[in-house]
XYZ file of C-alpha atoms in Angstrom:
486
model
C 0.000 0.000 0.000
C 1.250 3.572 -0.846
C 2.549 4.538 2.421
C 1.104 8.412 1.608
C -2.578 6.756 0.902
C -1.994 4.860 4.009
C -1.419 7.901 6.168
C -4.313 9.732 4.429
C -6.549 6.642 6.010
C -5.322 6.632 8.992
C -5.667 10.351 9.798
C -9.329 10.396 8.628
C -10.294 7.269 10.908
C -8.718 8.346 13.830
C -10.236 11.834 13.221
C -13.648 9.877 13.228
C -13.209 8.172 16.264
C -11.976 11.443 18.580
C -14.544 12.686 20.712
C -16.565 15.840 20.243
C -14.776 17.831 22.648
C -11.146 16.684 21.841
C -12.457 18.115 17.949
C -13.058 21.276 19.218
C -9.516 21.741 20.946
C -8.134 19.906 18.156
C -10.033 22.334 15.375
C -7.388 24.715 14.876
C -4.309 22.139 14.475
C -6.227 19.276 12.791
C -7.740 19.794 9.206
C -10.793 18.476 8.176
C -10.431 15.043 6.038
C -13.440 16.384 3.843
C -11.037 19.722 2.992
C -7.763 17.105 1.693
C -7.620 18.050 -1.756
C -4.221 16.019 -2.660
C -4.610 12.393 -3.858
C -6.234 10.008 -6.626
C -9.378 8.799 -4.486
C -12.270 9.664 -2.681
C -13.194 7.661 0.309
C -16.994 8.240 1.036
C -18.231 8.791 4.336
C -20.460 5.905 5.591
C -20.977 6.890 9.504
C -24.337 8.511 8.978
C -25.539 5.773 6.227
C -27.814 3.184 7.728
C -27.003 0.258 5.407
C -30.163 -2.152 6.215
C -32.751 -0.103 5.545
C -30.868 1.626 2.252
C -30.304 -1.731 0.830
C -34.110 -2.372 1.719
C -35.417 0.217 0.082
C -33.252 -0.140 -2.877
C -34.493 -3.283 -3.895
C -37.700 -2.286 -3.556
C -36.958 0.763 -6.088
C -35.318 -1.602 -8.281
C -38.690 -3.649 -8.806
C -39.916 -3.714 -12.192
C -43.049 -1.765 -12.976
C -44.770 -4.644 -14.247
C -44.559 -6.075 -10.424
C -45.751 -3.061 -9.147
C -48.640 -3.432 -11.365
C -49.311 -6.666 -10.896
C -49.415 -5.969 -6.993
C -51.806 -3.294 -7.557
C -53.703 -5.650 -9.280
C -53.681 -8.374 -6.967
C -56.763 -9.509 -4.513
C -57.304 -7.141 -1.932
C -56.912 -9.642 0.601
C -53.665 -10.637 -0.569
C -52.225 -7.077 -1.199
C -53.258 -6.488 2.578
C -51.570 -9.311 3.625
C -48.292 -8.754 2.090
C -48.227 -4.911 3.196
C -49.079 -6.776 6.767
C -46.046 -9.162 6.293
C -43.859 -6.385 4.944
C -44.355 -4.285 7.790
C -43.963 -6.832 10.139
C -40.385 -7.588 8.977
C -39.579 -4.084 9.380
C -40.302 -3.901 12.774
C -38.105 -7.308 13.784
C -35.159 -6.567 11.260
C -34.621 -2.733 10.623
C -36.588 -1.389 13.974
C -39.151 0.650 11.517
C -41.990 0.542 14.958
C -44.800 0.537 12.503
C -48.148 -0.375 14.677
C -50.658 0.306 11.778
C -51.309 -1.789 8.705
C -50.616 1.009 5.986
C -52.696 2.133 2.846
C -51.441 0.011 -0.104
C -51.670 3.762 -2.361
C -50.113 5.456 0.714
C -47.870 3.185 0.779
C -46.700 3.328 -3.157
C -46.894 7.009 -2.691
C -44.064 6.911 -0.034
C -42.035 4.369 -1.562
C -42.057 6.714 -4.596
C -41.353 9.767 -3.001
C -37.880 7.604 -1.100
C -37.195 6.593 -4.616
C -37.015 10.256 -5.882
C -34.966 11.217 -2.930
C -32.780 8.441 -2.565
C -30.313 7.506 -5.396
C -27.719 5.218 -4.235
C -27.097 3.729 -0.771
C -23.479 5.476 -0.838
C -24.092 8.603 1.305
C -21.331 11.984 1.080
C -22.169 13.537 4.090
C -22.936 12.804 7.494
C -26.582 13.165 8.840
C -26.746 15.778 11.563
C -29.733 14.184 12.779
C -29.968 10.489 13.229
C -33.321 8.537 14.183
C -32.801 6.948 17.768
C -33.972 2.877 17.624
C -36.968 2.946 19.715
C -36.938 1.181 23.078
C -40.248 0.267 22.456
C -39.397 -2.495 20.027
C -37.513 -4.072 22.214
C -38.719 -7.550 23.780
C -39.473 -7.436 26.945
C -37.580 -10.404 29.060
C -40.849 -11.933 30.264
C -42.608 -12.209 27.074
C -43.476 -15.264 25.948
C -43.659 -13.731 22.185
C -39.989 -13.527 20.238
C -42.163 -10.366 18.606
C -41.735 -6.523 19.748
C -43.807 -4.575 21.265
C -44.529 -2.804 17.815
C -45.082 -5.760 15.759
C -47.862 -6.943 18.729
C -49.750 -3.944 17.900
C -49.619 -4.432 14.150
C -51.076 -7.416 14.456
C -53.777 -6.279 16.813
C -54.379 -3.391 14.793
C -58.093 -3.850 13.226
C -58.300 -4.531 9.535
C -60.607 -3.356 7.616
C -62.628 -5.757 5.395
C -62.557 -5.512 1.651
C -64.916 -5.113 -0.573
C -65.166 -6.914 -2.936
C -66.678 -6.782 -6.651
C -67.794 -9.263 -8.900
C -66.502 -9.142 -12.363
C -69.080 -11.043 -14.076
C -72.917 -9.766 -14.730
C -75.605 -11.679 -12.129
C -78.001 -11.608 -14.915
C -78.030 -10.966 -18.492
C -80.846 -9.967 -21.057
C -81.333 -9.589 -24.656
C -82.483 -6.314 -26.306
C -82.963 -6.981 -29.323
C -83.019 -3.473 -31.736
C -81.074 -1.323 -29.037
C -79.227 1.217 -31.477
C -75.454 1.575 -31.063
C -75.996 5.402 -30.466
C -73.673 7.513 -28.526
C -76.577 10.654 -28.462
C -79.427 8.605 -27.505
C -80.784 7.180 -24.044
C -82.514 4.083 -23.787
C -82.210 2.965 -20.481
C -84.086 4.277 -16.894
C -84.703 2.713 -13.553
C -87.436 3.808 -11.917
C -88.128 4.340 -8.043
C -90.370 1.149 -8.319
C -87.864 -1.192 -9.774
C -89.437 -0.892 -13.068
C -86.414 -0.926 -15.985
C -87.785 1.045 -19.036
C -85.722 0.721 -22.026
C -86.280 1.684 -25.750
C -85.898 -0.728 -28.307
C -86.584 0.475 -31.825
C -89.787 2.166 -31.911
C -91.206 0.522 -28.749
C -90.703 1.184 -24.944
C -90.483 -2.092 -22.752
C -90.907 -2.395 -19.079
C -88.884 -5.007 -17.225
C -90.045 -5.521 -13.370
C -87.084 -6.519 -11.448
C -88.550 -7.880 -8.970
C -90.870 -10.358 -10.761
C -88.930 -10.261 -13.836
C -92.068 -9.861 -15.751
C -91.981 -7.794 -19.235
C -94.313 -5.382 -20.889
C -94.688 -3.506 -23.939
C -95.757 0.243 -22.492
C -96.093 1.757 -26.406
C -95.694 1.140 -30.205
C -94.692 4.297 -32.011
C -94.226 2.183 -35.324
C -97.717 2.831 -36.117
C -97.234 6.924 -36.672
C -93.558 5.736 -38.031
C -91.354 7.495 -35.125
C -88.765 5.699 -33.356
C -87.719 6.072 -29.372
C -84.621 8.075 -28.721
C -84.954 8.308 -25.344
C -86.936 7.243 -22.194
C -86.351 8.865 -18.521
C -88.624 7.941 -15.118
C -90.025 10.725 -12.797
C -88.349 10.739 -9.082
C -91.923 8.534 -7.928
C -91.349 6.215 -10.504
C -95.206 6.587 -12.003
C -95.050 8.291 -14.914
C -91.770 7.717 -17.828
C -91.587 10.241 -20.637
C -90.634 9.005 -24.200
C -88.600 11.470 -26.207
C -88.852 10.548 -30.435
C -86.976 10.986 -33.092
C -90.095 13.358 -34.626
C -88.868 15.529 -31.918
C -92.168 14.519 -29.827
C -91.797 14.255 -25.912
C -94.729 11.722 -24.717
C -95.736 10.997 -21.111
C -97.185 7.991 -20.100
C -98.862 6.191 -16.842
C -96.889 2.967 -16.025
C -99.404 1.544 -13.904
C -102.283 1.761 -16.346
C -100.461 1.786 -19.364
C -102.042 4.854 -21.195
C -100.397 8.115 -22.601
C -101.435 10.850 -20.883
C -100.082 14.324 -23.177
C -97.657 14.462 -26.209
C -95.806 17.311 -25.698
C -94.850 19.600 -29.157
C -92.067 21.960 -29.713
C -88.897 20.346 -31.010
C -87.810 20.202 -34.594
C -85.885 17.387 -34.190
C -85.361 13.910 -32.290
C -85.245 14.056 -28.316
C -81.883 12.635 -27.258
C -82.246 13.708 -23.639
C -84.469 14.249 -20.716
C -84.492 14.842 -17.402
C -87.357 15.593 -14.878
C -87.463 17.701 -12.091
C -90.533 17.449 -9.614
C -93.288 18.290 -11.930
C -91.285 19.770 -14.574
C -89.426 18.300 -17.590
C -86.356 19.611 -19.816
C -85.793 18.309 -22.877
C -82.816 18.261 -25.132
C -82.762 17.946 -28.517
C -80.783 17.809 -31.679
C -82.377 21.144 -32.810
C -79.882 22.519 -29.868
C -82.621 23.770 -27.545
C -84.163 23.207 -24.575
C -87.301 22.860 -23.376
C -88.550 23.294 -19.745
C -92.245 22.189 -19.313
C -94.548 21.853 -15.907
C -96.972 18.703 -17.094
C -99.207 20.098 -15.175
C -99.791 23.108 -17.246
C -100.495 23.787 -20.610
C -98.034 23.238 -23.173
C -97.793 26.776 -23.896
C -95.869 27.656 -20.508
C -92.454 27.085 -21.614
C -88.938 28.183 -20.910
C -86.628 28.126 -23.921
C -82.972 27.778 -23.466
C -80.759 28.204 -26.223
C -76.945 27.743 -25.484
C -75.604 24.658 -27.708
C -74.470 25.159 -31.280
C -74.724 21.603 -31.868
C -77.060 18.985 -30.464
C -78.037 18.399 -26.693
C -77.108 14.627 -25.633
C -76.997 15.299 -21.753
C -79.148 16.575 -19.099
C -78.921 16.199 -15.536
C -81.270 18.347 -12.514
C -79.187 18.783 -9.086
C -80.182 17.085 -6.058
C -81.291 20.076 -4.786
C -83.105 21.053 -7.863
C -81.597 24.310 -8.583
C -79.486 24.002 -11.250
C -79.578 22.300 -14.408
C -76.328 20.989 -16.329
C -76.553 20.122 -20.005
C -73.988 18.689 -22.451
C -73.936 18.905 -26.273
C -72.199 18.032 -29.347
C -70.315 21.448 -29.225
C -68.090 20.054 -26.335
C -69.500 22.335 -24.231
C -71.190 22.069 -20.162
C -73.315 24.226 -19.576
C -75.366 25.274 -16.071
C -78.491 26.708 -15.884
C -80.426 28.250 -13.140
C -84.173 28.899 -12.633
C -84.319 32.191 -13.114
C -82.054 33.085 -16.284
C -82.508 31.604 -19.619
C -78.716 32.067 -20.177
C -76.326 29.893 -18.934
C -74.914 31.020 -15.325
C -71.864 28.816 -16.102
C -69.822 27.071 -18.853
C -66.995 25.263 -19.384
C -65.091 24.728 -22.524
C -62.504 22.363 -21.424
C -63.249 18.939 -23.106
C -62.317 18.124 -26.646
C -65.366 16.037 -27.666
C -68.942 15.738 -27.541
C -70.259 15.987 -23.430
C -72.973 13.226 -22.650
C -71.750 11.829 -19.818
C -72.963 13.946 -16.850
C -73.568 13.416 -13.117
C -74.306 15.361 -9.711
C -72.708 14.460 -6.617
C -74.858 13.602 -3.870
C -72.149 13.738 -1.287
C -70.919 17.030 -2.299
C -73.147 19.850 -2.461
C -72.068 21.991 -6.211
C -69.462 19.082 -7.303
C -70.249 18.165 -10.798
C -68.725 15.601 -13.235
C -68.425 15.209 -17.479
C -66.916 12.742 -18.971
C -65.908 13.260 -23.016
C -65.916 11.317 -26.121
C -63.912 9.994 -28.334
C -61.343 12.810 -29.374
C -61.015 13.497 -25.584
C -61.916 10.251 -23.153
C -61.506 12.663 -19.998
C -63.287 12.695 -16.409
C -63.547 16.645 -15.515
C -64.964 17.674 -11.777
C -66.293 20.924 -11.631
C -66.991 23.322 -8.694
C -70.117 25.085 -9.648
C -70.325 27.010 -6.478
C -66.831 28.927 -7.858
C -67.329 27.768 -11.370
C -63.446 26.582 -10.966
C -62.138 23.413 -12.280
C -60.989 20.904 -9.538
C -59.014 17.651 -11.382
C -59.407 15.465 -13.950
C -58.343 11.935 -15.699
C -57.546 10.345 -18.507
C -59.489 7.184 -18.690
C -58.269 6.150 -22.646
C -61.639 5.306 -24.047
C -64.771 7.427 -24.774
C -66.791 8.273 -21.707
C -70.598 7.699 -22.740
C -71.953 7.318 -18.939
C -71.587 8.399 -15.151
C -73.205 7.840 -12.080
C -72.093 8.193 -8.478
C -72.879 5.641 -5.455
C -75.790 6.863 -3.222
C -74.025 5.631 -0.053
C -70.129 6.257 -0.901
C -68.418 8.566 -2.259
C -67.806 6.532 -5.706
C -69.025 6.837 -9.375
C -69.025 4.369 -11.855
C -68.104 5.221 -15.673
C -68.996 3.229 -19.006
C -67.206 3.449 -22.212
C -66.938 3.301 -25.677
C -64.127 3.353 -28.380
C -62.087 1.195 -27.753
C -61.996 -0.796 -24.553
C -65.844 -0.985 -24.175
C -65.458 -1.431 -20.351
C -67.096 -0.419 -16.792
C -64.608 1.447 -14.659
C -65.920 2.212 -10.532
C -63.468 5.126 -9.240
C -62.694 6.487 -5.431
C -63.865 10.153 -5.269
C -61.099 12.089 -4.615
C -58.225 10.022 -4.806
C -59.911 8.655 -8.003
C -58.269 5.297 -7.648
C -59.937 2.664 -9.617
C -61.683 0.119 -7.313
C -62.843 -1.981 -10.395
C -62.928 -2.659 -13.723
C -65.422 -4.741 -15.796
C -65.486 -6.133 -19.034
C -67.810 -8.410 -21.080
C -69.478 -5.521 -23.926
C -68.298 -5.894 -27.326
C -69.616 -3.281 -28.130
C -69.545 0.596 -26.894
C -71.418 0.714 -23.149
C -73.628 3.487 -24.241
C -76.245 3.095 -21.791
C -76.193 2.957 -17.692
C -78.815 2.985 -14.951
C -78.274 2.489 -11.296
C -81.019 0.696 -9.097
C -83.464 2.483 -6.812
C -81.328 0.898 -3.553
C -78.266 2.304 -5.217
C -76.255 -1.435 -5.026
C -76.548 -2.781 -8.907
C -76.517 -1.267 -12.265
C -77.430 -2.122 -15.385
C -75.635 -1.504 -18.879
C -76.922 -1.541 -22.422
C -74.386 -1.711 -25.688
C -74.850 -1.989 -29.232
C -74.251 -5.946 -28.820
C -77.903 -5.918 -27.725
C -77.591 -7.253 -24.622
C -78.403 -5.516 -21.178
C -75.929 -6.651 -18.212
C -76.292 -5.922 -14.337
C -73.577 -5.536 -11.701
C -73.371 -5.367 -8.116
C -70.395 -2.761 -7.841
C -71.866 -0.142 -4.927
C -71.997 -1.444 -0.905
C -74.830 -0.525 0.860
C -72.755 0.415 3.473
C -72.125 4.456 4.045
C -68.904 5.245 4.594
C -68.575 8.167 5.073
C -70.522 10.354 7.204
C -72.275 13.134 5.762
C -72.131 16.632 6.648
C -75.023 17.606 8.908
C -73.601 21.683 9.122
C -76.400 24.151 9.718
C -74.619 26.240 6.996
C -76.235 23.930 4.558
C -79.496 25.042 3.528
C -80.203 21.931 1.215
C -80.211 19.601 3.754
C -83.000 21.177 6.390
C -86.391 22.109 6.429
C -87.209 25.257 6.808
């Protein structure tokens, strides 16, 4: 060994070893080894590196993303399990005190964020601060467990159960002339379990509950065709909107029309009722707000689409109305202007897809079409944009969960799938496939557990993807003035 290297070493090890003090007296006569400028090497510093937990995490970062994915994608149960197992050797081998099974997304968050900080387990420079090992992992010498303290209360530590989702349809039907069209709405569920769904120029009712099926109207014999169908929030009366650009209301129980309502130029690709009123969207680009229990000529007009209107949807507190068209545009409407209070410009395709939250009071949702395949949340109390997602297909439907704060999304070109996301962290709980062709229509049931899906492969699927289960508490603040009778 060169006998100048050699002395090099030796100075910066004993220099390492003196005591604090003896560096202070020694600080004006002894240099610094990090200040030696002479030689051919440089010897890192490895006194503040803790080499267990680097190596650790460094194989961790080194994992391929396809196992990361494939972990994400893995049971619930089993993901749970190895997070539980993971943690657990962390305690016994690296002293980590974890008592808490952690969030599996939490948990890739952080490893992500270590990865970003941490590039190599060779460290420069010494920590100034340096994590103490926790006496409370130690075992205490009358416990009959070789496991800390810690690891005990990981284990004891209560585990939530997970939900879980079945990714094949409980019951299938056949719809035989349901048109593969992404501006039309077939499909409704009404209050009394009733399924009403258009198929070519007749509206069927389908009782879920007896499974018993009806034929509510013919329009073949004036030679119009049903474009769309929608229930009132009772469930006793379903308008029909035509391609003649009639809107027709009829009585489910006694099977008889009851008005045909006038005023469109063109087919009725939308509808949605609130109380005893009833817009209508068509592909003449107006609306139409009627009360059906006044004459037809007590209308409101609202003209804000340049192209055709293929989404409405009423607030749960029935004060604002949010419409989607051809133009790309959202638009929201209030009772008391016939312009548009709000509107946003910010998707690239046509806007069908539309749906209130019932959790949050203003939060509003659009999904996009083809050219753009984006989930947009809106804050219509601000009007400002909050996030949004790519999901790489058209979105043609949305719907949240009545007890949780989920939606579910169907789509089009060119997965044809059923997607169920977590509201905010918009995770994807689920994703279901069995369409071949684009999921253009959706209805959730009246208890707000099972939906159903129509596609251009004439079949109508339902799924159990919601829980019953509420969880999450709502707000109960007196602020709220939607909530409380006054």
């Amino acid at each position: 060994m060169d006998q100048e290297y050699e002395r090099r070493l030796l100075k910066q090890i004993n220099h390492q070893n003196l005591p604090v003090g003896q560096l202070a007296k020694s600080g004006g006569a002894t240099c610094s080894p990090l200040s030696v400028k002479s030689g051919d090497r440089f010897i890192p510093i490895r006194a503040g590196s803790n080499w267990c937990i680097n190596f650790h995490y460094a194989n961790e970062n080194c994992q391929s993303p396809n196992h990361n994915h494939r972990s994400k994608d893995a049971g619930s149960d089993t993901g749970k399990d190895t997070v539980a197992y993971a943690a657990l050797l962390r305690n016994e081998l690296l002293g980590a005190g974890i008592e808490s099974v952690p969030n599996l997304h939490t948990e890739d968050r952080r490893h992500t964020v270590f990865s970003q900080d941490t590039h190599s387990l060779f460290r420069y420079t010494v920590h100034t601060k340096r994590v103490p090992f926790d006496s409370g992992n130690e075992v205490s010498p009358y416990s009959l467990s070789p496991l800390s303290n810690k690891s005990h209360k990981l284990l004891r530590s209560p585990r939530k159960p997970a939900r879980k989702i079945s990714k094949i349809p409980f019951k299938v039907l056949d719809a035989p002339e349901l048109q593969d069209d992404f501006y039309l709405n077939l499909v409704d569920w009404s209050a009394g379990n009733l399924l009403s769904v258009g198929l070519g120029a007749c509206v069927y009712l389908w009782s879920a509950c007896t499974s018993q099926v009806t034929r509510l109207c013919d329009l073949s014999v004036d030679g119009d065709s049903v474009t769309s169908v929608c229930w009132n929030e009772r469930g006793s009366l379903v308008a029909v909107g035509t391609h003649k650009g009639y809107v027709q209301i009829w009585d489910a129980a006694g099977g008889r029309k009851l008005t045909s309502l006038e005023g469109h130029s063109a087919r009725v690709g939308a509808l949605a009722w609130n109380g005893e009123q009833l817009s209508s969207g068509s592909r003449d680009r107006v609306i139409l707000q009627r009360d059906v229990r006044t004459p037809p000529s007590a209308e409101r007009r609202l003209q804000g689409h340049r192209q055709e209107v293929c989404g409405l949807k009423w607030s749960p507190d029935h004060q604002h109305l949010a419409s989607g068209g051809n133009d790309n545009k959202l638009l929201v409407w209030n009772n008391s202007s016939l312009l548009p209070m709000q509107q946003y410009s910010d998707h690239l395709a046509a806007v069908k897809a539309i749906a209130w939250s019932p959790h949050q009071h203003g939060l509003l949702v659009s999904g996009g079409g083809t050219a753009d395949r984006c989930l947009r949340f809106w804050n219509t109390l601000t009007g400002q944009p909050l996030q949004s997602t790519d999901t790489g297909s058209q979105v043609c439907n949305l719907a949240w969960s009545k007890h949780a704060n989920e939606l579910v999304s169907t789509h089009g070109y060119s997965q044809n799938q059923i997607l169920v996301w977590k509201y905010p962290s918009l995770n994807q709980v689920a994703k279901l496939t069995g369409h071949s062709y684009r999921v253009l229509y959706l209805a959730v049931s009246p208890d707000g557990e099972a939906i159903v899906t129509g596609a251009g492969d004439e079949t109508l699927r339902f799924w159990n993807v919601f829980s019953k289960t509420r969880c999450t508490k709502e707000s109960k603040s007196v602020l709220n003035l939607f909530t409380r009778i006054r």
